[in-house]
Short mmCIF file of C-alpha atoms in Angstrom, two decimals:
data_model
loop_
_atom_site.label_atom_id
_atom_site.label_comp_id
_atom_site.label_asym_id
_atom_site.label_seq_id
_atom_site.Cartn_x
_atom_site.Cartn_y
_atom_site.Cartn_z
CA UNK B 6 -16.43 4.49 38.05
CA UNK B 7 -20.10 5.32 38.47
CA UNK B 8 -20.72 7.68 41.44
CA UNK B 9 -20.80 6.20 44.59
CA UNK B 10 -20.34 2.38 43.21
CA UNK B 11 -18.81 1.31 46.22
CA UNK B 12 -22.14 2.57 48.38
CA UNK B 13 -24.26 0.95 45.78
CA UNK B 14 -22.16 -2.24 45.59
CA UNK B 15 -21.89 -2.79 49.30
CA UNK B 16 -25.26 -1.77 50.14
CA UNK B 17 -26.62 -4.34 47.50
CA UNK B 18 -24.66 -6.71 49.42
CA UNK B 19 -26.23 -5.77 53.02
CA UNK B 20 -30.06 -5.15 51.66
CA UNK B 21 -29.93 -8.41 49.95
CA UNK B 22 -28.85 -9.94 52.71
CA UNK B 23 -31.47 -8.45 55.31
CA UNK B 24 -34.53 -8.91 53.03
CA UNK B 25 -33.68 -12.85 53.00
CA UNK B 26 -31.82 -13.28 56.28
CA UNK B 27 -35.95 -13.91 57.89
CA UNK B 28 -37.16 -16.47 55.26
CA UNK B 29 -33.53 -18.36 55.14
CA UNK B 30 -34.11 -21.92 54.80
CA UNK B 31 -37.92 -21.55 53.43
CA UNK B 32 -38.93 -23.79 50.45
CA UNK B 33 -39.89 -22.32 47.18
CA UNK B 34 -43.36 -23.44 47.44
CA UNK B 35 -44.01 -21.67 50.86
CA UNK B 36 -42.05 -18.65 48.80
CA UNK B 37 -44.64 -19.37 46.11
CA UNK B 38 -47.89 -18.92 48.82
CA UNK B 39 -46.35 -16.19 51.00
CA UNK B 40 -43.95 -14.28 48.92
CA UNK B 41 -41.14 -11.75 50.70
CA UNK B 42 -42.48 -8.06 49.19
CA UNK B 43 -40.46 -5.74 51.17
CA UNK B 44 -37.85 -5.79 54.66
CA UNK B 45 -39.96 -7.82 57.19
CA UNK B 46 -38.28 -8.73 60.64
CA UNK B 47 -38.06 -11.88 62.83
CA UNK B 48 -38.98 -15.22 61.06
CA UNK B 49 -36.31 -17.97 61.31
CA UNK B 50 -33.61 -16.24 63.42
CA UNK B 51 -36.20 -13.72 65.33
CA UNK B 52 -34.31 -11.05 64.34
CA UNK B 53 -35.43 -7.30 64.03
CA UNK B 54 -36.06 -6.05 60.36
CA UNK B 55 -32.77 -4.68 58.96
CA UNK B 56 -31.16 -7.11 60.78
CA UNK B 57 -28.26 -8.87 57.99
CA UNK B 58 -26.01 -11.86 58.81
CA UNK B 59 -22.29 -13.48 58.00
CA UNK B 60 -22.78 -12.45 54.35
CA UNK B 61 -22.90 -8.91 55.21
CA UNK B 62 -20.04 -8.86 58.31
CA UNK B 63 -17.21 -10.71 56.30
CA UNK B 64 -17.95 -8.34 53.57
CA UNK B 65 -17.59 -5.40 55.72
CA UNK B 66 -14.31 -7.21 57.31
CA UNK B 67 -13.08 -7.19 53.41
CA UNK B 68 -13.78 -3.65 52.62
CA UNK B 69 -12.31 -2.26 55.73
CA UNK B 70 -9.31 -4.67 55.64
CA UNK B 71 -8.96 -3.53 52.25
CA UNK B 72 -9.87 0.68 53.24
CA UNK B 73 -6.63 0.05 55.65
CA UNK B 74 -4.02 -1.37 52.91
CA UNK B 75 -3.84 -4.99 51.84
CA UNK B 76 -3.12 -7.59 54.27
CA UNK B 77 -4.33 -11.36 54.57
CA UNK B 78 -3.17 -11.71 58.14
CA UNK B 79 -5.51 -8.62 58.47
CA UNK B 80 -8.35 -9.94 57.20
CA UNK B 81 -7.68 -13.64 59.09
CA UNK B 82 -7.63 -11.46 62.09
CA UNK B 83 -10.87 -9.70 61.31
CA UNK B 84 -12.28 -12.92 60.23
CA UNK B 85 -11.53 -14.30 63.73
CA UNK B 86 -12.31 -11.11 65.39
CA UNK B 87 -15.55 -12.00 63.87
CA UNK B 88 -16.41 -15.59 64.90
CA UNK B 89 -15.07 -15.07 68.62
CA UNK B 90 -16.31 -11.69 69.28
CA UNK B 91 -18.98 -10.57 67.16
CA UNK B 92 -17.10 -8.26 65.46
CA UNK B 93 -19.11 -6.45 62.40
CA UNK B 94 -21.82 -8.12 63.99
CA UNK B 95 -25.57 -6.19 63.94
CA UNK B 96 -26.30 -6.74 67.83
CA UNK B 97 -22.99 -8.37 68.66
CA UNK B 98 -23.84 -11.83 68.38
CA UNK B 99 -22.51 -13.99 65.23
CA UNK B 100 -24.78 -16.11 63.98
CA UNK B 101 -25.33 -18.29 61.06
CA UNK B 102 -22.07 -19.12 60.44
CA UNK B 103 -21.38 -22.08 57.63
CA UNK B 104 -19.39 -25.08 58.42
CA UNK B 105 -16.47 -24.56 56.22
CA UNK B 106 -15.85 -20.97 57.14
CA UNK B 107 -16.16 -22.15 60.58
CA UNK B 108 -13.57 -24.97 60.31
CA UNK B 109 -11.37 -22.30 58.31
CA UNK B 110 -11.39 -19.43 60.98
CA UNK B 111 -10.31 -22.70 63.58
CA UNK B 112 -7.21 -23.24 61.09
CA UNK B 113 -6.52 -19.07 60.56
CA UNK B 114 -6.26 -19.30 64.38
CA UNK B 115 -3.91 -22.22 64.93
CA UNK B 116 -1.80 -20.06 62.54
CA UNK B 117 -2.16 -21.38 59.58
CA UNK B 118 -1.07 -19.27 56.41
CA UNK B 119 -4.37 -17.17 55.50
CA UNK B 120 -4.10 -18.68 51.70
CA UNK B 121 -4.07 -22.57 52.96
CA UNK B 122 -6.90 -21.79 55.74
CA UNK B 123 -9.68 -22.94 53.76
CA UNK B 124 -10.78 -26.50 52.63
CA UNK B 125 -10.01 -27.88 49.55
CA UNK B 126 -12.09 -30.83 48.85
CA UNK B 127 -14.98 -31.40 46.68
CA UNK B 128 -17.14 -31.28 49.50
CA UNK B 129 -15.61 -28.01 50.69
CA UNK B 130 -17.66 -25.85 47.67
CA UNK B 131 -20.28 -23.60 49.60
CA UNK B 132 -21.20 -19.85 48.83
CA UNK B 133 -19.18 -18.88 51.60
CA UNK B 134 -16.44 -16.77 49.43
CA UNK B 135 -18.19 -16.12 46.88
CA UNK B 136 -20.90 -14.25 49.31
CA UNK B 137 -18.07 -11.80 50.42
CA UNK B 138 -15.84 -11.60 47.76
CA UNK B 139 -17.14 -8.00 45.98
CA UNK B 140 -15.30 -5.37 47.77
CA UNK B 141 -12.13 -6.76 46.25
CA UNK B 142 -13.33 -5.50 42.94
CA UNK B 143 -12.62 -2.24 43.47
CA UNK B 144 -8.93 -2.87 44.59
CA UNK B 145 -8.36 -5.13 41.64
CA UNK B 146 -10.02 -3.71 38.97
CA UNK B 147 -7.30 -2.24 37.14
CA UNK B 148 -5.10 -4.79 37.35
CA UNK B 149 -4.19 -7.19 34.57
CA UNK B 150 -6.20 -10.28 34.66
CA UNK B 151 -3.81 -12.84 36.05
CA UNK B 152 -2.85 -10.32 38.77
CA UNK B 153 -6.70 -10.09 39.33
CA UNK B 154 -6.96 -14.13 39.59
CA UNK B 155 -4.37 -14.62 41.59
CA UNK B 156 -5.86 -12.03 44.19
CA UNK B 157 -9.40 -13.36 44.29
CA UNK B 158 -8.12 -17.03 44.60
CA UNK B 159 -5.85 -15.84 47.54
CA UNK B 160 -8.93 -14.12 49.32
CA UNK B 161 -11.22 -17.15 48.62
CA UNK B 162 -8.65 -18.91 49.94
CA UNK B 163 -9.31 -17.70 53.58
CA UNK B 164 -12.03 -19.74 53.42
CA UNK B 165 -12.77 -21.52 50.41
CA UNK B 166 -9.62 -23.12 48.48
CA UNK B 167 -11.20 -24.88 46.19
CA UNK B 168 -10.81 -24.50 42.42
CA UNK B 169 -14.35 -24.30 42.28
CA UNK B 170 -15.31 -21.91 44.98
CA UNK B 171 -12.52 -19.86 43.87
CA UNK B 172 -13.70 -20.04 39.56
CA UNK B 173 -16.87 -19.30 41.05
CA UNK B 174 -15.57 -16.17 42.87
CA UNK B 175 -13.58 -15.33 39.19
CA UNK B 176 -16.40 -15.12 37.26
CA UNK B 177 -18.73 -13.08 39.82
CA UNK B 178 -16.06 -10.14 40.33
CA UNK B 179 -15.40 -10.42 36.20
CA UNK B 180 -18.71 -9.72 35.60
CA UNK B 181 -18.99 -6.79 37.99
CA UNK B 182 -15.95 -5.59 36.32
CA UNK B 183 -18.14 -5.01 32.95
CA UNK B 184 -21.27 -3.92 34.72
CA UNK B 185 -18.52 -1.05 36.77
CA UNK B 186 -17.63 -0.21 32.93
CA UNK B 187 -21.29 0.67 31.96
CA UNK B 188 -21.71 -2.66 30.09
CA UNK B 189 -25.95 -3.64 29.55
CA UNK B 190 -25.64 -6.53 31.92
CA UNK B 191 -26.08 -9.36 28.44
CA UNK B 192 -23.33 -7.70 26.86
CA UNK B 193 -21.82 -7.43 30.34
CA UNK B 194 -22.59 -11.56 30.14
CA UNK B 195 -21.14 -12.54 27.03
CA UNK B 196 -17.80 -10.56 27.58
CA UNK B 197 -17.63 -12.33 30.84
CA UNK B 198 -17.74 -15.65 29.10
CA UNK B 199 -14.95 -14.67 26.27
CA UNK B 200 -13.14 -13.36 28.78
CA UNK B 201 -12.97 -16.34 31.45
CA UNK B 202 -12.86 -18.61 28.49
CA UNK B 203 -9.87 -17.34 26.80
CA UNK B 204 -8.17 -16.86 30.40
CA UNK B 205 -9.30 -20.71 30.97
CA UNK B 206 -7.90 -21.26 27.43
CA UNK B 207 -4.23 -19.75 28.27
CA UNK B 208 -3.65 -20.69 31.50
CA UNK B 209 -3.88 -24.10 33.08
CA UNK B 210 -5.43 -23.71 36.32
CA UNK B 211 -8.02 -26.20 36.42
CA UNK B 212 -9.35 -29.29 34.80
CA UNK B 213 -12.07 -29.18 32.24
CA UNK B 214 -14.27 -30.98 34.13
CA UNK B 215 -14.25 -28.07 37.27
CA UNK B 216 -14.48 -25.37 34.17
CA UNK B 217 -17.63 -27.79 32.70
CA UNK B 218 -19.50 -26.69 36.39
CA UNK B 219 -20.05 -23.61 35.15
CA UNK B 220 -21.08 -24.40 31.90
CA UNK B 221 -24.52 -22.48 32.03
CA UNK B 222 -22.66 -19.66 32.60
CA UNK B 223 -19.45 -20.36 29.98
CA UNK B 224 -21.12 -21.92 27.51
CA UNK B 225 -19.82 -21.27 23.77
CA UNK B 226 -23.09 -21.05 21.74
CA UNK B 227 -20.92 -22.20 18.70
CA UNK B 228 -19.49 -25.57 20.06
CA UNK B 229 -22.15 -26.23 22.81
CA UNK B 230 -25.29 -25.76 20.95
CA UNK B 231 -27.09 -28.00 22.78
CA UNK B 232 -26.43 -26.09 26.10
CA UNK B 233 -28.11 -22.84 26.91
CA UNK B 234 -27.10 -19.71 28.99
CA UNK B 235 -28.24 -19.82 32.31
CA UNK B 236 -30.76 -16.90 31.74
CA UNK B 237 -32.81 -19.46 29.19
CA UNK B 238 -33.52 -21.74 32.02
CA UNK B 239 -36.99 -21.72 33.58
CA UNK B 240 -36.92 -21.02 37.42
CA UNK B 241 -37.72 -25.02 38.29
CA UNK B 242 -34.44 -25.11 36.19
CA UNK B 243 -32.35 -23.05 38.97
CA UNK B 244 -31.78 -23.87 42.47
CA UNK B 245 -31.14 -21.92 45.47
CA UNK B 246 -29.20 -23.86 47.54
CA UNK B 247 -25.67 -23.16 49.51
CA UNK B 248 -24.13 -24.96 46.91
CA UNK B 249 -21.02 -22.25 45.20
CA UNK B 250 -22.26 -23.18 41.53
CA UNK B 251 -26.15 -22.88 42.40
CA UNK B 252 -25.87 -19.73 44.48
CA UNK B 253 -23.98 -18.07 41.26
CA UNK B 254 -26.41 -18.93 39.05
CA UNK B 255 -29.29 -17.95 40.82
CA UNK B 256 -27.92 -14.66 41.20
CA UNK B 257 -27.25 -14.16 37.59
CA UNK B 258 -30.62 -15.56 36.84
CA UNK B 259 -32.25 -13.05 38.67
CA UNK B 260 -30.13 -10.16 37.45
CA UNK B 261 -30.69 -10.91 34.36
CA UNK B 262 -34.32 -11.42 34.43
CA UNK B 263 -35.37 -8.76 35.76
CA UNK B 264 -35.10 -4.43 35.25
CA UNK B 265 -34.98 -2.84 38.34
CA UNK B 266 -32.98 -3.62 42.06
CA UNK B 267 -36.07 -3.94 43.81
CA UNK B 268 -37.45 -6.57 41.28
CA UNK B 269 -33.96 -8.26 41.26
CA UNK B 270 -33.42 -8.62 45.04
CA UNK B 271 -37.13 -9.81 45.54
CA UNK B 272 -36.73 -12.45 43.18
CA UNK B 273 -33.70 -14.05 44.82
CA UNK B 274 -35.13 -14.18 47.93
CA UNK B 275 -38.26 -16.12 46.73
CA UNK B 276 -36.01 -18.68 45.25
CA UNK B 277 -35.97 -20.38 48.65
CA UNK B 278 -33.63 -22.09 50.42
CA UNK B 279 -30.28 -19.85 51.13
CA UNK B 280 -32.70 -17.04 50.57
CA UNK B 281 -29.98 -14.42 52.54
CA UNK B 282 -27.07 -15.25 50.42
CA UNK B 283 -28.33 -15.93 46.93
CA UNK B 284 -29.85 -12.33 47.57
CA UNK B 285 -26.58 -10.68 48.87
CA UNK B 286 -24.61 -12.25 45.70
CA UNK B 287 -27.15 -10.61 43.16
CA UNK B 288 -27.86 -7.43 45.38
CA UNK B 289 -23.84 -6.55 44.80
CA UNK B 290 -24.71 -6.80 41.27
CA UNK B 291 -27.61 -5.34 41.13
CA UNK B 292 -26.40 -1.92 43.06
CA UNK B 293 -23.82 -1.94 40.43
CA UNK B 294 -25.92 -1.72 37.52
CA UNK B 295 -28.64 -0.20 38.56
CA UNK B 296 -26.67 2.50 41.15
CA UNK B 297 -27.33 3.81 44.61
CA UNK B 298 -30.67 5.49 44.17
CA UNK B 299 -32.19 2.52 42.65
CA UNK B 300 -31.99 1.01 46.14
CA UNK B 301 -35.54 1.63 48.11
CA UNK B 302 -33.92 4.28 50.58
CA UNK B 303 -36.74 2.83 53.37
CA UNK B 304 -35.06 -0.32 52.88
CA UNK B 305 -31.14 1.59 53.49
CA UNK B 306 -32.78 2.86 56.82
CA UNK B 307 -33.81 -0.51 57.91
CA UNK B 308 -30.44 -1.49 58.15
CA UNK B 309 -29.05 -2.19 61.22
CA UNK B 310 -25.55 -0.34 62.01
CA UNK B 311 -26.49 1.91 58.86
CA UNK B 312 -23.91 4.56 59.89
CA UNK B 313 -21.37 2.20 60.38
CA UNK B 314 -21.57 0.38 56.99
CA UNK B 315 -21.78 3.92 55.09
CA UNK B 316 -19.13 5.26 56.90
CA UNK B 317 -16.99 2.69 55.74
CA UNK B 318 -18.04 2.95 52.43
CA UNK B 319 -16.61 6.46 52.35
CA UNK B 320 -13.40 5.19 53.91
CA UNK B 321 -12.61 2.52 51.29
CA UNK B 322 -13.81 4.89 48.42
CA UNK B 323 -11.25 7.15 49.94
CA UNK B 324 -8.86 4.86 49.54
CA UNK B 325 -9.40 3.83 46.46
CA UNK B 326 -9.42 7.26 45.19
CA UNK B 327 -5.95 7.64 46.87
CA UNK B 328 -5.22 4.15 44.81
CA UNK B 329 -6.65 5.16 41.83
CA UNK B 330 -4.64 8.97 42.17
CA UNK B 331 -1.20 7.69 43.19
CA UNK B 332 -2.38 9.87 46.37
#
């Protein structure tokens, strides 16, 4: 791995989130007239600047459930932890939490088994997985593909059961799986499309009408000619909303639009709308690719409990290093 991936990866995650977490719920056009250009504070949840919301703390739960072996009753009880106490909260107060996790962390603590928590209808699709999802890379990444599938669809399932949510959750962590390998993020792209495809192809997991969702993202450029790759889309073409399917492909939009982290980041937040999350999904990506000290360090100090979050950085790399060395 690249050095200090993890940092870069989970940082992505948390800057991402800050920089949109004061504009969240902001229409393009008022994007449009007062774009976000750096960390600002305060706005819709009068927050201080560095300030980072749900995204960011059931992230962190992940990585540290994951830094102290793997355990879905541990991360249920970190989720809960969470919701009732503010755990992994910036100032000890959880806010902005989304309906579905919500009705999910009321299920984890009636009992219910961590990989049936989370709701399963249509309607049940938000970003709310898919926004936390990335730590698991790391764990996973050197497992075979089914074994990596199986995983993510389990963690999803905390929250999101969903085919969808969890296809959606697939794709993200198989594409940071090529960036992690040094892929340039179009080749990283197209692999990540032969790859899901042929997995899609050879194992039955979903209809073809859940697969077609994503079919900005999958498309075959031999057999769906008239479809393009989401990156061909003009921006009145992508939306921003909390919707699993939109927030995925506003993310890779902006990845793959743009050259730098800064540029990248900036860009999802000005999509409007669930400005916080769209910019947490890409920021992930983006700290992958473009590494550690492509993140603005003023932006790292912003951060509120920026010890906290790189000291457990260090303790999942350790562990993954202990993973990764039979340690």
């Amino acid at each position: 791995m690249k050095n200090k991936i993890i940092h870069s990866a989970i940082l992505g995650v948390a800057v991402g989130d800050a920089l949109g977490v004061p504009v969240e719920f902001s229409t393009r056009e008022y994007l449009k007239a007062n774009p976000v250009t750096d960390m600002i504070g305060y706005g819709t949840h009068n927050l201080p600047a560095g300030t980072w919301s749900d995204d960011s703390s059931l992230t962190f739960c992940l990585a540290e459930m994951l830094s102290e072996g793997y355990n879905l009753q541990l991360l249920a009880d970190k989720f809960i932890n969470w919701y009732e106490y503010a755990y992994w909260t910036p100032y000890k107060e959880t806010f902005d939490v989304g309906v579905a996790t919500s009705q999910a962390i009321w299920r984890l603590k009636q009992g219910v088994n961590p990989v049936l928590a989370g709701g399963c209808k249509e309607t049940d699709n938000g970003n709310g997985s898919l926004m936390r999802i990335l730590p698991l890379l790391f764990y996973i990444k050197d497992m075979p593909i089914e074994e990596r599938f199986k995983h993510i669809s389990d963690v999803s399932s905390l929250t999101h059961r969903h085919i969808r949510s969890v296809l959606g959750c697939f794709i993200y962590i198989e594409f940071a799986l090529e960036l992690i390998k040094g892929k340039d993020k179009f080749d990283a792209f197209l692999h990540t499309r032969d790859r899901v495809n042929k997995f899609l192809n050879q194992h039955v997991i979903c209809s073809e009408s859940e697969i077609n969702k994503y079919h900005r993202i999958l498309v075959n450029p031999v057999s769906d000619y008239e479809i393009k790759p989401v990156y061909e889309y003009p921006e009145e073409e992508i939306a921003s909303t909390g919707y699993v399917v939109h927030s995925l492909e506003a993310a890779l939009w902006c990845l793959l639009k743009e050259d730098n982290f800064e540029q990248t980041v900036l860009r999802a937040v000005n999509l409007g709308s669930d400005t916080d999350t769209t910019a947490a999904i890409a920021g992930g990506l983006a700290g992958i690719l473009y590494g550690l000290d492509a993140i603005p360090q003023q932006w790292i100090d912003l951060l509120a409990r920026k010890d906290d979050i790189l000291n457990l950085c260090d303790k999942l790399e350790r562990c993954i290093f202990c993973i990764e060395n039979r340690l």
